[in-house]
Structure formats: structure tokens, C-alpha cells
CSV table of C-alpha atoms and ligand atoms in Angstrom, one decimal:
chain,number,residue,atom,x,y,z
A,1,UNK,CA,5.1,38.9,0.3
A,2,UNK,CA,8.4,38.2,2.0
A,3,UNK,CA,8.6,34.4,1.3
A,4,UNK,CA,10.9,33.3,-1.6
A,5,UNK,CA,9.8,30.2,-3.8
A,6,UNK,CA,12.2,27.6,-4.5
A,7,UNK,CA,12.6,23.9,-5.4
A,8,UNK,CA,12.5,21.2,-2.9
A,9,UNK,CA,15.8,19.8,-1.4
A,10,UNK,CA,16.2,16.5,0.2
A,11,UNK,CA,16.9,18.2,3.7
A,12,UNK,CA,13.4,19.9,3.5
A,13,UNK,CA,11.8,16.4,4.3
A,14,UNK,CA,11.0,16.9,8.0
A,15,UNK,CA,9.9,20.6,7.6
A,16,UNK,CA,7.8,19.6,4.6
A,17,UNK,CA,5.9,16.8,6.4
A,18,UNK,CA,5.3,19.3,9.3
A,19,UNK,CA,3.8,21.7,6.9
A,20,UNK,CA,1.6,19.0,5.2
A,21,UNK,CA,0.5,18.0,8.7
A,22,UNK,CA,-0.8,21.3,9.6
A,23,UNK,CA,-2.4,22.3,6.1
A,24,UNK,CA,-3.6,18.9,4.5
A,25,UNK,CA,-5.2,18.2,7.7
A,26,UNK,CA,-7.5,15.6,6.8
A,27,UNK,CA,-5.0,13.6,4.6
A,28,UNK,CA,-2.0,13.2,6.7
A,29,UNK,CA,0.9,10.9,5.7
A,30,UNK,CA,3.8,9.1,7.3
A,31,UNK,CA,7.4,9.6,6.1
A,32,UNK,CA,7.2,6.3,4.4
A,33,UNK,CA,4.2,7.2,2.4
A,34,UNK,CA,6.1,10.6,1.4
A,35,UNK,CA,9.1,8.7,0.3
A,36,UNK,CA,7.3,6.0,-1.7
A,37,UNK,CA,4.5,8.0,-3.2
A,38,UNK,CA,6.3,11.2,-4.0
A,39,UNK,CA,10.3,11.0,-3.7
A,40,UNK,CA,10.6,7.6,-5.3
A,41,UNK,CA,8.0,8.3,-7.9
A,42,UNK,CA,9.8,8.2,-11.3
A,43,UNK,CA,7.8,11.4,-12.6
A,44,UNK,CA,8.9,13.2,-9.2
A,45,UNK,CA,11.1,16.2,-10.0
A,46,UNK,CA,12.2,18.8,-7.2
A,47,UNK,CA,11.4,21.6,-9.6
A,48,UNK,CA,7.8,20.5,-9.6
A,49,UNK,CA,7.8,20.5,-5.7
A,50,UNK,CA,7.9,24.1,-5.0
A,51,UNK,CA,8.1,25.5,-1.6
A,52,UNK,CA,7.8,28.9,0.0
A,53,UNK,CA,10.5,30.0,2.6
A,54,UNK,CA,10.2,32.8,5.0
A,55,UNK,CA,12.9,33.5,7.4
A,56,UNK,CA,14.4,30.0,7.0
A,57,UNK,CA,11.3,28.1,7.6
A,58,UNK,CA,8.8,26.4,5.3
A,59,UNK,CA,5.4,28.2,5.1
A,60,UNK,CA,4.0,26.9,1.7
A,61,UNK,CA,4.3,24.0,-0.8
A,62,UNK,CA,2.8,22.9,-3.9
A,63,UNK,CA,3.3,19.5,-5.3
A,64,UNK,CA,2.9,19.5,-9.2
A,65,UNK,CA,3.8,16.5,-11.7
A,66,UNK,CA,4.1,15.8,-15.2
A,67,UNK,CA,4.8,12.2,-16.7
A,68,UNK,CA,8.5,11.8,-17.6
A,69,UNK,CA,7.9,7.9,-18.0
A,70,UNK,CA,4.8,6.4,-19.7
A,71,UNK,CA,2.2,5.0,-17.6
A,72,UNK,CA,1.7,1.6,-19.2
A,73,UNK,CA,0.0,2.0,-22.5
A,74,UNK,CA,-1.7,5.2,-21.2
A,75,UNK,CA,1.7,6.8,-22.3
A,76,UNK,CA,3.0,10.2,-21.3
A,77,UNK,CA,-0.3,12.1,-21.5
A,78,UNK,CA,1.9,15.0,-22.7
A,79,UNK,CA,-0.8,17.6,-22.4
A,80,UNK,CA,-1.7,16.8,-18.8
A,81,UNK,CA,-0.3,17.9,-15.6
A,82,UNK,CA,-1.3,17.4,-12.1
A,83,UNK,CA,-1.3,19.2,-8.6
A,84,UNK,CA,-1.6,16.5,-6.0
A,85,UNK,CA,-1.0,18.6,-2.7
A,86,UNK,CA,-0.7,22.0,-1.7
A,87,UNK,CA,-0.8,24.3,1.6
A,88,UNK,CA,0.1,27.6,3.1
A,89,UNK,CA,0.6,27.8,6.9
A,90,UNK,CA,-2.2,29.4,8.5
A,91,UNK,CA,-0.4,32.4,10.1
A,92,UNK,CA,0.9,33.1,6.4
A,93,UNK,CA,-2.3,32.9,4.5
A,94,UNK,CA,-3.7,35.7,2.6
A,95,UNK,CA,-0.4,37.1,1.7
A,96,UNK,CA,-0.2,35.9,-1.8
A,97,UNK,CA,1.9,32.9,-1.1
A,98,UNK,CA,-0.4,30.4,-2.5
A,99,UNK,CA,-0.8,32.4,-5.7
A,100,UNK,CA,3.0,32.6,-6.1
A,101,UNK,CA,3.4,29.1,-5.7
A,102,UNK,CA,0.8,28.0,-8.0
A,103,UNK,CA,2.0,30.8,-10.4
A,104,UNK,CA,5.5,29.1,-10.4
A,105,UNK,CA,4.0,25.6,-10.7
A,106,UNK,CA,1.7,26.4,-13.6
A,107,UNK,CA,4.5,28.2,-15.5
A,108,UNK,CA,6.8,25.3,-15.3
A,109,UNK,CA,4.2,23.1,-16.5
A,110,UNK,CA,3.2,25.5,-19.3
A,111,UNK,CA,7.0,25.4,-20.4
A,112,UNK,CA,7.0,21.7,-20.4
A,113,UNK,CA,4.1,21.9,-23.1
A,114,UNK,CA,1.2,21.1,-20.6
A,115,UNK,CA,-2.3,22.6,-21.6
A,116,UNK,CA,-4.4,21.2,-18.8
A,117,UNK,CA,-3.6,20.8,-15.2
A,118,UNK,CA,-6.0,18.8,-12.7
A,119,UNK,CA,-6.4,18.6,-9.0
A,120,UNK,CA,-5.6,15.8,-8.2
A,121,UNK,CA,-6.5,12.7,-10.2
A,122,UNK,CA,-2.8,11.6,-10.9
A,123,UNK,CA,-2.5,7.9,-11.2
A,124,UNK,CA,-1.2,5.9,-9.3
A,125,UNK,CA,0.2,8.5,-6.7
A,126,UNK,CA,-2.5,10.8,-6.0
A,127,UNK,CA,-3.6,11.1,-2.4
A,128,UNK,CA,-7.2,12.3,-2.7
A,129,UNK,CA,-9.5,12.5,-6.0
A,130,UNK,CA,-9.8,16.2,-5.7
A,131,UNK,CA,-10.5,19.2,-3.1
A,132,UNK,CA,-12.4,17.9,-0.1
A,133,UNK,CA,-15.2,20.7,-0.1
A,134,UNK,CA,-15.8,20.4,3.6
A,135,UNK,CA,-12.4,20.0,4.8
A,136,UNK,CA,-10.7,22.6,2.7
A,137,UNK,CA,-13.1,25.4,1.9
A,138,UNK,CA,-10.2,27.9,1.7
A,139,UNK,CA,-8.6,25.9,-1.1
A,140,UNK,CA,-11.8,25.9,-3.0
A,141,UNK,CA,-12.2,29.7,-2.5
A,142,UNK,CA,-8.6,30.2,-3.5
A,143,UNK,CA,-9.0,27.9,-6.8
A,144,UNK,CA,-12.2,29.8,-7.6
A,145,UNK,CA,-10.5,32.9,-7.4
A,146,UNK,CA,-8.2,31.9,-10.2
A,147,UNK,CA,-10.6,30.4,-12.5
A,148,UNK,CA,-10.5,26.7,-11.9
A,149,UNK,CA,-13.5,24.8,-12.4
A,150,UNK,CA,-15.2,21.7,-11.0
A,151,UNK,CA,-15.2,19.0,-13.7
A,152,UNK,CA,-16.5,16.1,-11.6
A,153,UNK,CA,-17.5,15.5,-8.0
A,154,UNK,CA,-16.5,12.0,-6.9
A,155,UNK,CA,-17.6,10.9,-3.4
A,156,UNK,CA,-15.9,8.8,-0.8
A,157,UNK,CA,-18.1,6.3,1.2
A,158,UNK,CA,-17.9,3.8,4.2
A,159,UNK,CA,-19.9,1.1,5.5
A,160,UNK,CA,-19.8,-0.2,9.2
A,161,UNK,CA,-19.3,-4.0,9.1
A,162,UNK,CA,-19.8,-5.1,12.7
A,163,UNK,CA,-23.3,-6.8,12.0
A,164,UNK,CA,-22.9,-7.2,8.5
A,165,UNK,CA,-24.8,-10.3,7.1
A,166,UNK,CA,-25.4,-11.5,3.7
A,167,UNK,CA,-29.4,-11.0,3.3
A,168,UNK,CA,-31.6,-13.7,1.9
A,169,UNK,CA,-32.3,-11.7,-1.2
A,170,UNK,CA,-28.5,-11.9,-2.2
A,171,UNK,CA,-28.3,-15.8,-1.1
A,172,UNK,CA,-31.2,-16.1,-3.7
A,173,UNK,CA,-29.3,-14.1,-6.3
A,174,UNK,CA,-26.4,-16.3,-5.7
A,175,UNK,CA,-28.5,-19.5,-6.5
A,176,UNK,CA,-30.0,-18.0,-9.5
A,177,UNK,CA,-26.6,-17.0,-11.0
A,178,UNK,CA,-25.3,-20.5,-10.3
A,179,UNK,CA,-28.0,-22.1,-12.3
A,180,UNK,CA,-26.9,-19.8,-15.1
A,181,UNK,CA,-23.3,-21.1,-14.7
A,182,UNK,CA,-22.0,-18.0,-13.0
A,183,UNK,CA,-20.1,-18.5,-9.6
A,184,UNK,CA,-18.5,-15.9,-7.3
A,185,UNK,CA,-15.6,-17.4,-5.5
A,186,UNK,CA,-12.2,-16.2,-4.5
A,187,UNK,CA,-9.7,-15.9,-7.2
A,188,UNK,CA,-7.4,-18.9,-8.2
A,189,UNK,CA,-4.1,-18.8,-9.9
A,190,UNK,CA,-5.9,-20.2,-13.0
A,191,UNK,CA,-7.8,-17.1,-13.2
A,192,UNK,CA,-4.9,-14.7,-13.7
A,193,UNK,CA,-4.6,-14.8,-17.5
A,194,UNK,CA,-8.2,-13.9,-18.1
A,195,UNK,CA,-8.5,-11.7,-15.0
A,196,UNK,CA,-5.4,-9.3,-16.0
A,197,UNK,CA,-6.7,-9.0,-19.4
A,198,UNK,CA,-10.2,-8.1,-18.1
A,199,UNK,CA,-8.9,-5.4,-16.1
A,200,UNK,CA,-7.1,-3.7,-18.8
A,201,UNK,CA,-9.8,-4.2,-21.4
A,202,UNK,CA,-12.5,-2.8,-19.4
A,203,UNK,CA,-10.9,-0.5,-16.8
A,204,UNK,CA,-7.6,0.6,-18.0
A,205,UNK,CA,-4.0,0.6,-16.9
A,206,UNK,CA,-4.6,1.9,-13.4
A,207,UNK,CA,-6.8,-0.7,-12.4
A,208,UNK,CA,-4.5,-3.3,-13.8
A,209,UNK,CA,-1.8,-1.9,-11.7
A,210,UNK,CA,-3.9,-1.8,-8.5
A,211,UNK,CA,-4.9,-5.5,-9.3
A,212,UNK,CA,-1.5,-6.4,-9.9
A,213,UNK,CA,-0.1,-5.0,-6.7
A,214,UNK,CA,-2.7,-7.0,-4.6
A,215,UNK,CA,-2.3,-10.2,-6.6
A,216,UNK,CA,1.6,-9.8,-6.4
A,217,UNK,CA,1.2,-10.2,-2.5
A,218,UNK,CA,-1.4,-13.1,-2.8
A,219,UNK,CA,0.6,-15.2,-5.4
A,220,UNK,CA,4.1,-13.5,-5.4
A,221,UNK,CA,7.0,-13.2,-3.2
A,222,UNK,CA,5.4,-12.4,0.0
A,223,UNK,CA,3.0,-15.4,-0.1
A,224,UNK,CA,6.2,-17.5,-0.8
A,225,UNK,CA,7.6,-16.6,2.5
A,226,UNK,CA,4.9,-18.9,4.2
A,227,UNK,CA,4.1,-22.6,4.1
A,228,UNK,CA,1.7,-24.4,5.9
A,229,UNK,CA,1.1,-28.2,5.8
A,230,UNK,CA,-1.6,-30.2,7.5
A,231,UNK,CA,-2.2,-33.9,8.1
A,232,UNK,CA,-5.8,-34.6,7.4
A,233,UNK,CA,-7.4,-38.0,8.6
A,234,UNK,CA,-10.7,-37.9,6.6
A,235,UNK,CA,-12.1,-34.4,7.3
A,236,UNK,CA,-10.3,-34.4,10.4
A,237,UNK,CA,-6.9,-32.5,11.0
A,238,UNK,CA,-4.5,-34.5,12.9
A,239,UNK,CA,-1.4,-32.5,12.6
A,240,UNK,CA,0.2,-29.4,11.2
A,241,UNK,CA,3.5,-27.5,10.6
A,242,UNK,CA,4.2,-24.1,9.5
A,243,UNK,CA,7.2,-21.9,8.4
A,244,UNK,CA,7.8,-18.3,7.8
A,245,UNK,CA,10.9,-17.9,5.4
A,246,UNK,CA,13.8,-19.7,7.4
A,247,UNK,CA,12.0,-20.0,10.5
A,248,UNK,CA,10.3,-23.5,11.2
A,249,UNK,CA,7.4,-24.4,13.4
A,250,UNK,CA,5.6,-24.6,15.4
A,251,UNK,CA,4.7,-28.1,14.6
A,252,UNK,CA,2.5,-30.7,16.1
A,253,UNK,CA,0.5,-34.0,16.1
A,254,UNK,CA,-2.6,-35.1,17.8
A,255,UNK,CA,-1.6,-36.9,20.9
A,256,UNK,CA,-3.6,-40.0,19.8
A,257,UNK,CA,-2.0,-40.0,16.3
A,258,UNK,CA,1.7,-40.0,17.6
A,259,UNK,CA,4.1,-42.6,17.0
A,260,UNK,CA,3.0,-43.3,13.4
A,261,UNK,CA,5.4,-41.3,11.4
A,262,UNK,CA,3.0,-38.3,10.8
A,263,UNK,CA,5.3,-35.8,12.5
A,264,UNK,CA,8.4,-37.1,10.4
A,265,UNK,CA,6.1,-36.8,7.3
A,266,UNK,CA,5.3,-33.1,8.0
A,267,UNK,CA,8.8,-32.1,9.0
A,268,UNK,CA,10.3,-33.7,5.8
A,269,UNK,CA,7.6,-32.4,3.4
A,270,UNK,CA,7.9,-28.9,5.0
A,271,UNK,CA,11.7,-28.7,4.9
A,272,UNK,CA,11.7,-29.9,1.1
A,273,UNK,CA,8.8,-27.2,0.7
A,274,UNK,CA,11.4,-24.6,2.1
A,275,UNK,CA,14.4,-25.5,0.0
A,276,UNK,CA,12.2,-25.4,-3.2
A,277,UNK,CA,11.4,-21.8,-2.2
A,278,UNK,CA,14.8,-20.8,-2.0
A,279,UNK,CA,15.6,-21.0,1.8
A,280,UNK,CA,18.9,-22.2,2.4
A,281,UNK,CA,18.6,-23.2,6.3
A,282,UNK,CA,15.7,-23.9,8.7
A,283,UNK,CA,15.9,-22.7,12.4
A,284,UNK,CA,13.8,-22.3,15.6
A,285,UNK,CA,14.1,-21.2,19.0
A,286,UNK,CA,12.5,-23.6,21.3
A,287,UNK,CA,12.2,-27.2,21.7
A,288,UNK,CA,12.8,-30.1,24.2
A,289,UNK,CA,15.1,-33.1,24.2
A,290,UNK,CA,12.6,-35.6,22.9
A,291,UNK,CA,11.4,-33.7,19.9
A,292,UNK,CA,15.2,-32.9,19.3
A,293,UNK,CA,15.8,-36.6,18.3
A,294,UNK,CA,13.3,-36.3,15.5
A,295,UNK,CA,14.8,-33.0,14.3
A,296,UNK,CA,18.1,-34.7,14.3
A,297,UNK,CA,16.9,-37.2,11.6
A,298,UNK,CA,16.3,-34.2,9.3
A,299,UNK,CA,19.6,-32.8,10.0
A,300,UNK,CA,19.2,-30.2,12.8
A,301,UNK,CA,22.1,-29.6,15.1
A,302,UNK,CA,21.7,-27.6,18.2
A,303,UNK,CA,23.0,-24.1,17.8
A,304,UNK,CA,22.4,-22.7,21.4
A,305,UNK,CA,21.1,-23.8,24.7
A,306,UNK,CA,19.1,-21.5,27.1
A,307,UNK,CA,18.6,-21.6,30.8
A,308,UNK,CA,15.1,-20.6,31.9
A,309,UNK,CA,15.5,-19.5,35.5
A,310,UNK,CA,13.3,-18.9,38.3
A,311,UNK,CA,13.6,-18.2,42.1
A,312,UNK,CA,11.1,-18.9,44.8
A,313,UNK,CA,10.5,-15.9,47.3
B,1,LIG,C1,-5.6,27.2,-0.3
B,1,LIG,C2,-4.3,27.9,0.5
B,1,LIG,C3,-3.1,27.1,-0.3
B,1,LIG,C4,-4.2,29.3,-0.1
B,1,LIG,O1,-3.2,30.0,0.3
B,1,LIG,P1,-2.8,31.4,0.5
B,1,LIG,O2,-1.4,31.8,0.6
B,1,LIG,O3,-3.7,31.8,1.6
B,1,LIG,O4,-3.5,32.1,-0.8
B,1,LIG,P2,-3.3,33.4,-1.2
B,1,LIG,O5,-3.0,34.5,-0.3
B,1,LIG,O6,-2.3,33.3,-2.5
B,1,LIG,O7,-4.6,33.8,-2.0
B,1,LIG,C5,-5.0,34.3,-3.2
B,1,LIG,C6,-6.3,34.6,-3.4
B,1,LIG,O8,-7.1,33.2,-3.5
B,1,LIG,C7,-8.3,33.6,-2.7
B,1,LIG,N1,-8.5,32.9,-1.3
B,1,LIG,C8,-7.5,32.5,-0.5
B,1,LIG,N2,-7.9,31.8,0.4
B,1,LIG,C9,-9.3,32.3,0.6
B,1,LIG,C10,-10.2,32.2,1.6
B,1,LIG,N3,-9.9,31.5,2.8
B,1,LIG,N4,-11.5,32.6,1.4
B,1,LIG,C11,-11.7,33.2,0.2
B,1,LIG,N5,-10.9,33.5,-0.7
B,1,LIG,C12,-9.5,33.0,-0.5
B,1,LIG,C13,-8.6,35.2,-2.4
B,1,LIG,O9,-9.0,35.6,-3.7
B,1,LIG,C14,-7.0,35.5,-2.3
B,1,LIG,O10,-6.7,36.9,-2.7
B,1,LIG,P3,-6.7,38.2,-1.6
B,1,LIG,O11,-6.3,37.5,-0.4
B,1,LIG,O12,-6.3,39.2,-2.2
B,1,LIG,O13,-8.3,38.2,-1.6
B,1,LIG,C15,-4.5,27.7,2.0
B,1,LIG,O14,-5.7,28.3,2.3
B,1,LIG,C16,-4.4,26.5,2.4
B,1,LIG,O15,-3.2,26.0,2.7
B,1,LIG,N6,-5.3,25.7,2.8
B,1,LIG,C17,-5.4,24.3,3.4
B,1,LIG,C18,-4.6,23.3,2.7
B,1,LIG,C19,-5.5,22.8,1.5
B,1,LIG,O16,-6.7,23.1,1.4
B,1,LIG,N7,-5.0,22.2,0.6
B,1,LIG,C20,-5.6,21.4,-0.6
B,1,LIG,C21,-6.1,20.3,-0.2
B,1,LIG,S1,-6.8,19.6,-1.8
């Protein structure tokens, strides 16, 4: 074997991603996924990411991890280590490079006191649950040659939703459950205390983290960026107003309902909402002279004026 094994360096990123692309063919990633799921993982240690270099080029890699920080109350799992990705370039296979990479990664994990290594269920930053048996037959053969055992066989699934409909039997089920006092509905903020306790109690910390990630976006900072106000007349909407962060609008009232102050109310409520979210100004790019008078009432001043130009040919 002419390749040498060494630890990953920051400057290897481009070459490593290219190596990933040609070896982990069914699980390609973008540079941003690489940075967020690997390099910025608090457990990432360049010494656990071993690369094989041959004549100045990266030809193989193995990404191994042990916990350096506890995973919620799951802790450090001091007996466990994981390998989440590996590959050797096609033109360098069957030269012992995979073996040398694995030997080095496993020796390091043994030195760190690990007694069990799994491919690849490392929460939360795994890429795939294990070796895809159809996509990576060579990896399976390679691992078998070194005594790795299959401990479970999870499957991935997909449904086509184009003509998806709720069948009558499920609708009946819903009514039956409702009679029993069980309603299935979208999550409300009032559900959060019970929901978070439920995820941990029944499904553990990784599910808690997964739920938390989505709920942060649903109820947290991202959701706070956007406001939408409506003016309703009975069940009819007669005006609305939106903003994203400091950008205000568009905003409009039904022609038949104008000149009654509805627009003013929408505007002022919306601006009060914006300031309570921590935004210190409001701006927009496009209005006419008439609406400008209304905006003026709320403290808007002209910042720029544009000339839209045209030429008849
Ligand atoms: C799995 C992989 C890393 C092996 O790399 P490698 O450098 O070719 O492996 P080695 O040369 O060290 O192989 C060591 C032994 O493993 C076994 N082995 C490796 N590849 C094999 C294959 N395709 N078929 C049968 N046995 C194989 C052999 O026993 C081999 O010893 P030998 O060549 O003396 O017979 C490589 O095939 C690869 O990159 N595959 C695609 C990426 C991948 O599947 N990643 C895992 C996704 S979960």
C-alpha cells in the first residue's frame, strides 16, 4: 500500500467532499451539510476523521466518532464509538487502504476506552442508519471480511402523495376517537409542556431533540420574523397586511371597504407588532403618492425615489 494515513485538516474539505461524492454515491451531501453535521459537531475530532493520501491526493477516508460531550441525559455512552461514513476511491480499492483506515480508526477508539463500534446510528449526526445493502455491496463484503455482524436491518420507505386522500375508514376512525375524547389536530403552543415531556418519556432524547428542532422553527425565532394581520367582516376577509422582519407589506383593503379607517388600523397594529418583536424600523420599496399620505401618519418618510422608464419603438 503506497497511501499514508493521517488526520483530516481544514484544507482537505474540497478533496474530501469530492471523495465522498464518488464513494458514498447514494448519500451525497453539500458543503453546508458537511460543515454543520461534521465539522461543527462538538464531538468532531480531526483525529477521528482519517484520510488516506496517495501522491498528494485523498483516496480514502473514514469518519469515526466518540462522544466528548454528553447527549442530553443519554450521557457520554463511554463504551460506544461510531463510524458514520467511509470510502476508498474506485481506482484504489483492494489495496488494503480500507483496512488500514479502519485499523487506525478502531485502534484510536480502543485507546479511548470504547468497546463497541457501530455503523452508523450515531445520533443526531448520522447520515444513514447503516450500510445500504443494495447500494454498497462492496462495503458489506469488506465489513464481513473483518468480522462485523449485522445487528438489525432498518428499512427506509416512501409514499407517492399526488392522489393521496383520507379514506372513509380513517374518517370513521376519527369520529369514533372523537367520541372517546381524542382529537387529532395540529400542535398548539399550549401543548408544549406536555408534548416535550412525552417525547422524552416514551422515545428518548434524540426524539426530543428532533421535535425541539422543528418546534423551535414553528414557535421560535424564525416564526417571529413574520407577521400577518387580517381584517375580517364576519367570515369575510376585507383587508390584510404582512411583514417579514423589517420589510413591511404588501397591505391592502377591499375597494368597497376603503375610507373607513381599516387600512390605518391594520398599519398601526402591524407596526406595533413589529416593534414588539424587536424590529427597529419598517421599510418597503414601492408605493404611490396617495398611499404615502397614509404611511406618513405612521411616521414613514421618503428614503428614495425611482423613475420607471420606458421607450416606445
Ligand atoms: C468498502 C470500501 C471502503 C473498501 O475499501 P478497500 O480499500 O477496497 O478495502 P481493502 O482493500 O482494505 O479490503 C480489505 C478486504 O475487504 C474485503 N473486500 C473489500 N472489498 C470487497 C469487495 N468488493 N468484494 C469482496 N470483498 C471485499 C476483502 O476481503 C479485502 O481483502 P482482499 O482484497 O485481500 O481480498 C470500498 O469498497 C468503498 O469505498 N466502497 C464504497 C463506499 C461505501 O460503500 N461506503 C460505506 C457506506 S455505508
